[in-house]
């Protein structure tokens, strides 16, 4: 259907930014966490944010549409019922679109970080220089 094709094209175009953005934001999250708590948790945040969440998302991203197809009565290589066609539409257009919209929520909080970014980096540089001058 044209709607399915349009959703597929939109998904491909936006996937590039969606896949690159978390890695770009990860270092800022590490800096913010260090500024707020005094602990630089780069390893933990990378393991959880980049490794676990991406793997869990990839698994669920493949499983959810399959579950929807099963629940709506999809049968491969057969003429599909209206319910199965709706399942295809939901699983491959509306569900991904909804997740993309949910993924935009953190972007609004990132703007708050951008306003404070230079101060955060200056504070961290000061802390690091003081910590290195305390070393024998």
PDB file of C-alpha atoms in Angstrom:
ATOM      1  CA  UNK A   1       0.000   0.000   0.000  1.00  0.00           C
ATOM      2  CA  UNK A   2       1.179   3.588  -0.523  1.00  0.00           C
ATOM      3  CA  UNK A   3       1.019   4.286   3.212  1.00  0.00           C
ATOM      4  CA  UNK A   4       3.258   1.310   3.959  1.00  0.00           C
ATOM      5  CA  UNK A   5       5.748   2.406   1.302  1.00  0.00           C
ATOM      6  CA  UNK A   6       5.775   6.005   2.592  1.00  0.00           C
ATOM      7  CA  UNK A   7       6.316   4.784   6.147  1.00  0.00           C
ATOM      8  CA  UNK A   8       9.166   2.573   5.000  1.00  0.00           C
ATOM      9  CA  UNK A   9      10.897   5.476   3.223  1.00  0.00           C
ATOM     10  CA  UNK A  10      10.416   7.795   6.212  1.00  0.00           C
ATOM     11  CA  UNK A  11      11.820   5.116   8.498  1.00  0.00           C
ATOM     12  CA  UNK A  12      14.927   4.676   6.375  1.00  0.00           C
ATOM     13  CA  UNK A  13      15.573   8.417   6.183  1.00  0.00           C
ATOM     14  CA  UNK A  14      15.181   8.989   9.908  1.00  0.00           C
ATOM     15  CA  UNK A  15      17.028   5.840  10.972  1.00  0.00           C
ATOM     16  CA  UNK A  16      20.424   7.328  10.171  1.00  0.00           C
ATOM     17  CA  UNK A  17      19.982  10.181  12.617  1.00  0.00           C
ATOM     18  CA  UNK A  18      18.259   7.983  15.149  1.00  0.00           C
ATOM     19  CA  UNK A  19      21.142   5.508  15.157  1.00  0.00           C
ATOM     20  CA  UNK A  20      23.888   8.145  15.394  1.00  0.00           C
ATOM     21  CA  UNK A  21      22.297  10.432  17.970  1.00  0.00           C
ATOM     22  CA  UNK A  22      22.607   8.190  21.052  1.00  0.00           C
ATOM     23  CA  UNK A  23      26.368   7.880  20.587  1.00  0.00           C
ATOM     24  CA  UNK A  24      26.722  11.635  20.219  1.00  0.00           C
ATOM     25  CA  UNK A  25      24.670  12.242  23.363  1.00  0.00           C
ATOM     26  CA  UNK A  26      26.445   9.568  25.412  1.00  0.00           C
ATOM     27  CA  UNK A  27      29.587  11.624  26.029  1.00  0.00           C
ATOM     28  CA  UNK A  28      27.476  14.588  27.103  1.00  0.00           C
ATOM     29  CA  UNK A  29      25.598  12.321  29.516  1.00  0.00           C
ATOM     30  CA  UNK A  30      28.896  11.137  30.984  1.00  0.00           C
ATOM     31  CA  UNK A  31      30.051  14.738  31.459  1.00  0.00           C
ATOM     32  CA  UNK A  32      26.749  15.795  33.009  1.00  0.00           C
ATOM     33  CA  UNK A  33      26.781  12.834  35.389  1.00  0.00           C
ATOM     34  CA  UNK A  34      30.342  13.602  36.448  1.00  0.00           C
ATOM     35  CA  UNK A  35      29.487  17.268  36.953  1.00  0.00           C
ATOM     36  CA  UNK A  36      26.408  16.403  39.016  1.00  0.00           C
ATOM     37  CA  UNK A  37      27.800  13.526  41.111  1.00  0.00           C
ATOM     38  CA  UNK A  38      31.586  13.763  40.908  1.00  0.00           C
ATOM     39  CA  UNK A  39      31.761  10.230  39.475  1.00  0.00           C
ATOM     40  CA  UNK A  40      32.797   9.645  35.863  1.00  0.00           C
ATOM     41  CA  UNK A  41      30.788   6.560  34.894  1.00  0.00           C
ATOM     42  CA  UNK A  42      31.761   6.332  31.225  1.00  0.00           C
ATOM     43  CA  UNK A  43      32.153   2.552  31.247  1.00  0.00           C
ATOM     44  CA  UNK A  44      28.837   1.877  32.944  1.00  0.00           C
ATOM     45  CA  UNK A  45      26.903   4.331  30.790  1.00  0.00           C
ATOM     46  CA  UNK A  46      28.461   2.962  27.618  1.00  0.00           C
ATOM     47  CA  UNK A  47      27.717  -0.621  28.632  1.00  0.00           C
ATOM     48  CA  UNK A  48      24.127   0.123  29.590  1.00  0.00           C
ATOM     49  CA  UNK A  49      23.292   2.861  27.108  1.00  0.00           C
ATOM     50  CA  UNK A  50      25.141   1.677  24.056  1.00  0.00           C
ATOM     51  CA  UNK A  51      25.335  -2.070  24.458  1.00  0.00           C
ATOM     52  CA  UNK A  52      22.385  -3.316  26.504  1.00  0.00           C
ATOM     53  CA  UNK A  53      19.761  -0.831  25.329  1.00  0.00           C
ATOM     54  CA  UNK A  54      20.666  -1.235  21.659  1.00  0.00           C
ATOM     55  CA  UNK A  55      20.583  -5.018  21.902  1.00  0.00           C
ATOM     56  CA  UNK A  56      17.303  -5.005  23.819  1.00  0.00           C
ATOM     57  CA  UNK A  57      15.823  -2.532  21.344  1.00  0.00           C
ATOM     58  CA  UNK A  58      16.950  -4.610  18.388  1.00  0.00           C
ATOM     59  CA  UNK A  59      15.407  -7.716  19.886  1.00  0.00           C
ATOM     60  CA  UNK A  60      12.121  -6.038  20.724  1.00  0.00           C
ATOM     61  CA  UNK A  61      12.119  -4.233  17.378  1.00  0.00           C
ATOM     62  CA  UNK A  62      12.065  -7.574  15.634  1.00  0.00           C
ATOM     63  CA  UNK A  63       9.763  -9.329  18.073  1.00  0.00           C
ATOM     64  CA  UNK A  64       6.972  -6.756  18.461  1.00  0.00           C
ATOM     65  CA  UNK A  65       5.952  -6.674  14.781  1.00  0.00           C
ATOM     66  CA  UNK A  66       6.078 -10.477  14.673  1.00  0.00           C
ATOM     67  CA  UNK A  67       3.836 -10.708  17.740  1.00  0.00           C
ATOM     68  CA  UNK A  68       1.418  -8.225  16.191  1.00  0.00           C
ATOM     69  CA  UNK A  69       1.320 -10.230  12.955  1.00  0.00           C
ATOM     70  CA  UNK A  70       0.645 -13.414  14.892  1.00  0.00           C
ATOM     71  CA  UNK A  71      -2.076 -11.772  16.982  1.00  0.00           C
ATOM     72  CA  UNK A  72      -3.841 -10.394  13.908  1.00  0.00           C
ATOM     73  CA  UNK A  73      -3.878 -13.688  12.030  1.00  0.00           C
ATOM     74  CA  UNK A  74      -1.181 -13.113   9.413  1.00  0.00           C
ATOM     75  CA  UNK A  75      -0.492 -16.202   7.287  1.00  0.00           C
ATOM     76  CA  UNK A  76       2.493 -16.092   4.924  1.00  0.00           C
ATOM     77  CA  UNK A  77       1.893 -16.594   1.184  1.00  0.00           C
ATOM     78  CA  UNK A  78      -1.868 -16.197   1.585  1.00  0.00           C
ATOM     79  CA  UNK A  79      -4.352 -13.453   0.797  1.00  0.00           C
ATOM     80  CA  UNK A  80      -4.509 -11.440   4.003  1.00  0.00           C
ATOM     81  CA  UNK A  81      -7.648 -10.693   5.969  1.00  0.00           C
ATOM     82  CA  UNK A  82      -8.489  -7.067   6.796  1.00  0.00           C
ATOM     83  CA  UNK A  83      -7.396  -7.776  10.369  1.00  0.00           C
ATOM     84  CA  UNK A  84      -4.003  -9.091   9.177  1.00  0.00           C
ATOM     85  CA  UNK A  85      -3.567  -6.058   6.899  1.00  0.00           C
ATOM     86  CA  UNK A  86      -4.248  -3.823   9.892  1.00  0.00           C
ATOM     87  CA  UNK A  87      -1.627  -5.792  11.832  1.00  0.00           C
ATOM     88  CA  UNK A  88       0.901  -5.183   9.062  1.00  0.00           C
ATOM     89  CA  UNK A  89       0.097  -1.470   9.088  1.00  0.00           C
ATOM     90  CA  UNK A  90       0.311  -1.182  12.879  1.00  0.00           C
ATOM     91  CA  UNK A  91       3.441  -3.307  13.221  1.00  0.00           C
ATOM     92  CA  UNK A  92       5.413  -1.675  10.455  1.00  0.00           C
ATOM     93  CA  UNK A  93       4.137   1.928  10.396  1.00  0.00           C
ATOM     94  CA  UNK A  94       2.367   3.075  13.531  1.00  0.00           C
ATOM     95  CA  UNK A  95       4.386   1.191  16.150  1.00  0.00           C
ATOM     96  CA  UNK A  96       7.770   2.411  14.820  1.00  0.00           C
ATOM     97  CA  UNK A  97       6.378   5.930  14.373  1.00  0.00           C
ATOM     98  CA  UNK A  98       5.198   5.910  17.985  1.00  0.00           C
ATOM     99  CA  UNK A  99       8.598   4.776  19.223  1.00  0.00           C
ATOM    100  CA  UNK A 100      10.299   7.506  17.185  1.00  0.00           C
ATOM    101  CA  UNK A 101       8.022  10.077  18.811  1.00  0.00           C
ATOM    102  CA  UNK A 102       8.846   8.695  22.267  1.00  0.00           C
ATOM    103  CA  UNK A 103      12.538   8.879  21.409  1.00  0.00           C
ATOM    104  CA  UNK A 104      12.165  12.622  20.796  1.00  0.00           C
ATOM    105  CA  UNK A 105      11.310  13.287  24.453  1.00  0.00           C
ATOM    106  CA  UNK A 106      14.944  13.255  25.676  1.00  0.00           C
ATOM    107  CA  UNK A 107      15.858  15.786  22.979  1.00  0.00           C
ATOM    108  CA  UNK A 108      13.853  18.438  24.828  1.00  0.00           C
ATOM    109  CA  UNK A 109      15.882  17.790  27.973  1.00  0.00           C
ATOM    110  CA  UNK A 110      19.102  17.962  25.968  1.00  0.00           C
ATOM    111  CA  UNK A 111      18.413  21.596  25.144  1.00  0.00           C
ATOM    112  CA  UNK A 112      18.693  22.297  28.862  1.00  0.00           C
ATOM    113  CA  UNK A 113      22.149  20.685  28.830  1.00  0.00           C
ATOM    114  CA  UNK A 114      23.201  22.754  25.813  1.00  0.00           C
ATOM    115  CA  UNK A 115      22.533  25.975  27.719  1.00  0.00           C
ATOM    116  CA  UNK A 116      24.751  24.778  30.579  1.00  0.00           C
ATOM    117  CA  UNK A 117      27.359  22.928  28.499  1.00  0.00           C
ATOM    118  CA  UNK A 118      30.142  25.529  28.586  1.00  0.00           C
ATOM    119  CA  UNK A 119      29.757  25.956  32.356  1.00  0.00           C
ATOM    120  CA  UNK A 120      29.767  22.186  32.899  1.00  0.00           C
ATOM    121  CA  UNK A 121      32.943  21.751  30.842  1.00  0.00           C
ATOM    122  CA  UNK A 122      34.630  24.653  32.648  1.00  0.00           C
ATOM    123  CA  UNK A 123      33.691  23.230  36.065  1.00  0.00           C
ATOM    124  CA  UNK A 124      34.964  19.787  35.095  1.00  0.00           C
ATOM    125  CA  UNK A 125      38.235  21.220  33.798  1.00  0.00           C
ATOM    126  CA  UNK A 126      38.690  23.089  37.087  1.00  0.00           C
ATOM    127  CA  UNK A 127      37.959  19.960  39.135  1.00  0.00           C
ATOM    128  CA  UNK A 128      40.364  17.882  37.060  1.00  0.00           C
ATOM    129  CA  UNK A 129      43.164  20.426  37.306  1.00  0.00           C
ATOM    130  CA  UNK A 130      42.681  20.665  41.078  1.00  0.00           C
ATOM    131  CA  UNK A 131      42.656  16.876  41.366  1.00  0.00           C
ATOM    132  CA  UNK A 132      45.833  16.530  39.293  1.00  0.00           C
ATOM    133  CA  UNK A 133      47.624  19.234  41.310  1.00  0.00           C
ATOM    134  CA  UNK A 134      46.792  17.324  44.516  1.00  0.00           C
ATOM    135  CA  UNK A 135      48.611  14.233  43.227  1.00  0.00           C
ATOM    136  CA  UNK A 136      52.181  13.810  44.575  1.00  0.00           C
TER     137      UNK A 136
END
